[in-house]
mmCIF file of C-alpha atoms in Angstrom:
data_model
loop_
_atom_site.group_PDB
_atom_site.id
_atom_site.type_symbol
_atom_site.label_atom_id
_atom_site.label_comp_id
_atom_site.label_asym_id
_atom_site.label_seq_id
_atom_site.Cartn_x
_atom_site.Cartn_y
_atom_site.Cartn_z
ATOM 1 C CA UNK A 1 -85.654 -38.590 164.013
ATOM 2 C CA UNK A 2 -84.928 -41.262 161.421
ATOM 3 C CA UNK A 3 -82.758 -40.395 158.236
ATOM 4 C CA UNK A 4 -81.616 -42.494 155.304
ATOM 5 C CA UNK A 5 -78.286 -41.459 154.076
ATOM 6 C CA UNK A 6 -77.039 -42.502 150.682
ATOM 7 C CA UNK A 7 -73.603 -42.745 149.228
ATOM 8 C CA UNK A 8 -71.688 -44.368 146.662
ATOM 9 C CA UNK A 9 -72.963 -42.591 143.242
ATOM 10 C CA UNK A 10 -70.785 -41.106 140.771
ATOM 11 C CA UNK A 11 -69.652 -41.253 136.957
ATOM 12 C CA UNK A 12 -68.774 -44.568 135.601
ATOM 13 C CA UNK A 13 -68.107 -46.013 132.071
ATOM 14 C CA UNK A 14 -70.549 -48.418 130.566
ATOM 15 C CA UNK A 15 -69.894 -52.150 131.670
ATOM 16 C CA UNK A 16 -68.629 -51.162 135.053
ATOM 17 C CA UNK A 17 -69.984 -51.738 138.542
ATOM 18 C CA UNK A 18 -70.927 -49.553 141.394
ATOM 19 C CA UNK A 19 -72.317 -50.314 144.757
ATOM 20 C CA UNK A 20 -74.521 -47.834 146.661
ATOM 21 C CA UNK A 21 -75.063 -47.763 150.174
ATOM 22 C CA UNK A 22 -77.963 -46.409 152.429
ATOM 23 C CA UNK A 23 -77.450 -46.112 156.157
ATOM 24 C CA UNK A 24 -80.610 -45.773 158.439
ATOM 25 C CA UNK A 25 -79.604 -43.551 161.368
ATOM 26 C CA UNK A 26 -81.497 -42.056 164.131
ATOM 27 C CA UNK A 27 -83.829 -43.683 166.813
ATOM 28 C CA UNK A 28 -85.817 -46.621 165.860
ATOM 29 C CA UNK A 29 -87.193 -50.077 166.867
ATOM 30 C CA UNK A 30 -87.022 -51.968 163.573
ATOM 31 C CA UNK A 31 -86.965 -51.671 160.104
ATOM 32 C CA UNK A 32 -89.257 -53.819 157.734
ATOM 33 C CA UNK A 33 -89.019 -53.958 153.753
ATOM 34 C CA UNK A 34 -86.300 -51.768 152.229
ATOM 35 C CA UNK A 35 -86.192 -50.748 148.622
ATOM 36 C CA UNK A 36 -84.316 -48.805 145.947
ATOM 37 C CA UNK A 37 -85.945 -46.616 143.265
ATOM 38 C CA UNK A 38 -84.482 -44.702 140.313
ATOM 39 C CA UNK A 39 -85.643 -41.666 138.635
ATOM 40 C CA UNK A 40 -84.126 -40.693 135.120
ATOM 41 C CA UNK A 41 -84.198 -37.150 133.933
ATOM 42 C CA UNK A 42 -87.932 -36.599 132.664
ATOM 43 C CA UNK A 43 -89.184 -39.829 134.021
ATOM 44 C CA UNK A 44 -91.166 -40.836 136.897
ATOM 45 C CA UNK A 45 -89.583 -42.704 139.754
ATOM 46 C CA UNK A 46 -89.461 -46.287 139.140
ATOM 47 C CA UNK A 47 -88.951 -49.245 141.436
ATOM 48 C CA UNK A 48 -85.485 -51.235 141.388
ATOM 49 C CA UNK A 49 -86.181 -53.618 143.949
ATOM 50 C CA UNK A 50 -86.869 -54.611 147.476
ATOM 51 C CA UNK A 51 -85.679 -56.658 150.316
ATOM 52 C CA UNK A 52 -87.725 -57.807 153.256
ATOM 53 C CA UNK A 53 -86.392 -58.039 156.882
ATOM 54 C CA UNK A 54 -86.172 -61.904 156.092
ATOM 55 C CA UNK A 55 -83.900 -61.078 153.074
ATOM 56 C CA UNK A 56 -86.182 -61.960 150.471
ATOM 57 C CA UNK A 57 -85.475 -59.913 147.294
ATOM 58 C CA UNK A 58 -87.751 -58.753 144.361
ATOM 59 C CA UNK A 59 -86.520 -56.929 141.233
ATOM 60 C CA UNK A 60 -87.781 -54.966 138.403
ATOM 61 C CA UNK A 61 -87.589 -57.098 135.339
ATOM 62 C CA UNK A 62 -85.017 -54.906 133.620
ATOM 63 C CA UNK A 63 -82.582 -55.095 136.601
ATOM 64 C CA UNK A 64 -82.936 -58.914 137.080
ATOM 65 C CA UNK A 65 -79.293 -60.498 136.837
ATOM 66 C CA UNK A 66 -77.447 -57.390 136.823
ATOM 67 C CA UNK A 67 -78.779 -55.686 140.091
ATOM 68 C CA UNK A 68 -78.219 -57.234 143.704
ATOM 69 C CA UNK A 69 -79.857 -55.836 146.725
ATOM 70 C CA UNK A 70 -78.810 -56.966 150.136
ATOM 71 C CA UNK A 71 -78.790 -55.469 153.563
ATOM 72 C CA UNK A 72 -76.868 -55.689 156.934
ATOM 73 C CA UNK A 73 -79.229 -55.603 159.774
ATOM 74 C CA UNK A 74 -76.552 -55.086 162.292
ATOM 75 C CA UNK A 75 -75.285 -52.025 160.797
ATOM 76 C CA UNK A 76 -78.638 -50.833 159.524
ATOM 77 C CA UNK A 77 -77.401 -50.464 155.923
ATOM 78 C CA UNK A 78 -79.035 -51.311 152.579
ATOM 79 C CA UNK A 79 -76.984 -51.830 149.383
ATOM 80 C CA UNK A 80 -77.530 -51.872 145.854
ATOM 81 C CA UNK A 81 -74.710 -53.706 143.806
ATOM 82 C CA UNK A 82 -75.011 -52.956 140.207
ATOM 83 C CA UNK A 83 -72.888 -54.680 137.486
ATOM 84 C CA UNK A 84 -72.737 -54.327 133.577
ATOM 85 C CA UNK A 85 -74.105 -50.776 133.717
ATOM 86 C CA UNK A 86 -75.572 -49.023 130.735
ATOM 87 C CA UNK A 87 -76.092 -45.525 129.811
ATOM 88 C CA UNK A 88 -79.710 -45.956 130.354
ATOM 89 C CA UNK A 89 -79.174 -46.832 134.130
ATOM 90 C CA UNK A 90 -78.393 -43.095 134.476
ATOM 91 C CA UNK A 91 -80.586 -41.746 137.123
ATOM 92 C CA UNK A 92 -81.013 -40.690 140.704
ATOM 93 C CA UNK A 93 -81.196 -43.632 143.054
ATOM 94 C CA UNK A 94 -83.374 -43.408 146.110
ATOM 95 C CA UNK A 95 -83.448 -45.784 149.056
ATOM 96 C CA UNK A 96 -86.773 -46.309 151.001
ATOM 97 C CA UNK A 97 -87.447 -48.091 154.151
ATOM 98 C CA UNK A 98 -90.357 -48.897 156.343
ATOM 99 C CA UNK A 99 -89.354 -47.987 159.837
ATOM 100 C CA UNK A 100 -90.798 -48.283 163.167
ATOM 101 C CA UNK A 101 -89.260 -44.977 164.849
ATOM 102 C CA UNK A 102 -89.329 -44.425 168.488
ATOM 103 C CA UNK A 103 -92.308 -42.053 169.444
ATOM 104 C CA UNK A 104 -93.938 -43.004 165.968
ATOM 105 C CA UNK A 105 -95.635 -45.603 164.093
ATOM 106 C CA UNK A 106 -94.449 -47.731 161.072
ATOM 107 C CA UNK A 107 -93.846 -45.231 158.167
ATOM 108 C CA UNK A 108 -91.977 -44.833 155.017
ATOM 109 C CA UNK A 109 -88.751 -42.769 154.739
ATOM 110 C CA UNK A 110 -86.740 -41.716 151.843
ATOM 111 C CA UNK A 111 -83.189 -41.146 151.381
ATOM 112 C CA UNK A 112 -82.051 -37.824 149.598
ATOM 113 C CA UNK A 113 -80.861 -39.508 146.494
ATOM 114 C CA UNK A 114 -77.482 -40.417 144.835
ATOM 115 C CA UNK A 115 -76.812 -39.545 141.194
ATOM 116 C CA UNK A 116 -75.291 -42.351 138.974
ATOM 117 C CA UNK A 117 -74.001 -41.482 135.489
ATOM 118 C CA UNK A 118 -73.176 -44.170 133.183
ATOM 119 C CA UNK A 119 -71.188 -42.730 130.133
ATOM 120 C CA UNK A 120 -71.002 -44.748 126.880
#
């Protein structure tokens, strides 16, 4: 059974940096595109950015230049490095991955979410 396990969230002051991790565990053949989303209180879940299995990244406009997504395909871990954090970055951050699990087809998996709170 494939699981995505996030870590690295917490409380941080505005202007600070934080790196989130998302480990893909379980039995699978391959991982395709991975992504980070976030959901602020009372708002819809929004895309932060994506990274293909070839390392090509795309970001939402508001995150460009401050956030960096990268992955370690040996460890099967997705990262989100966040710099110059602002109070409006406060949200639950979710990782997402397109995974070919053993005994299954390609499908989307989600992490449980990790809270990031940026204080002013």
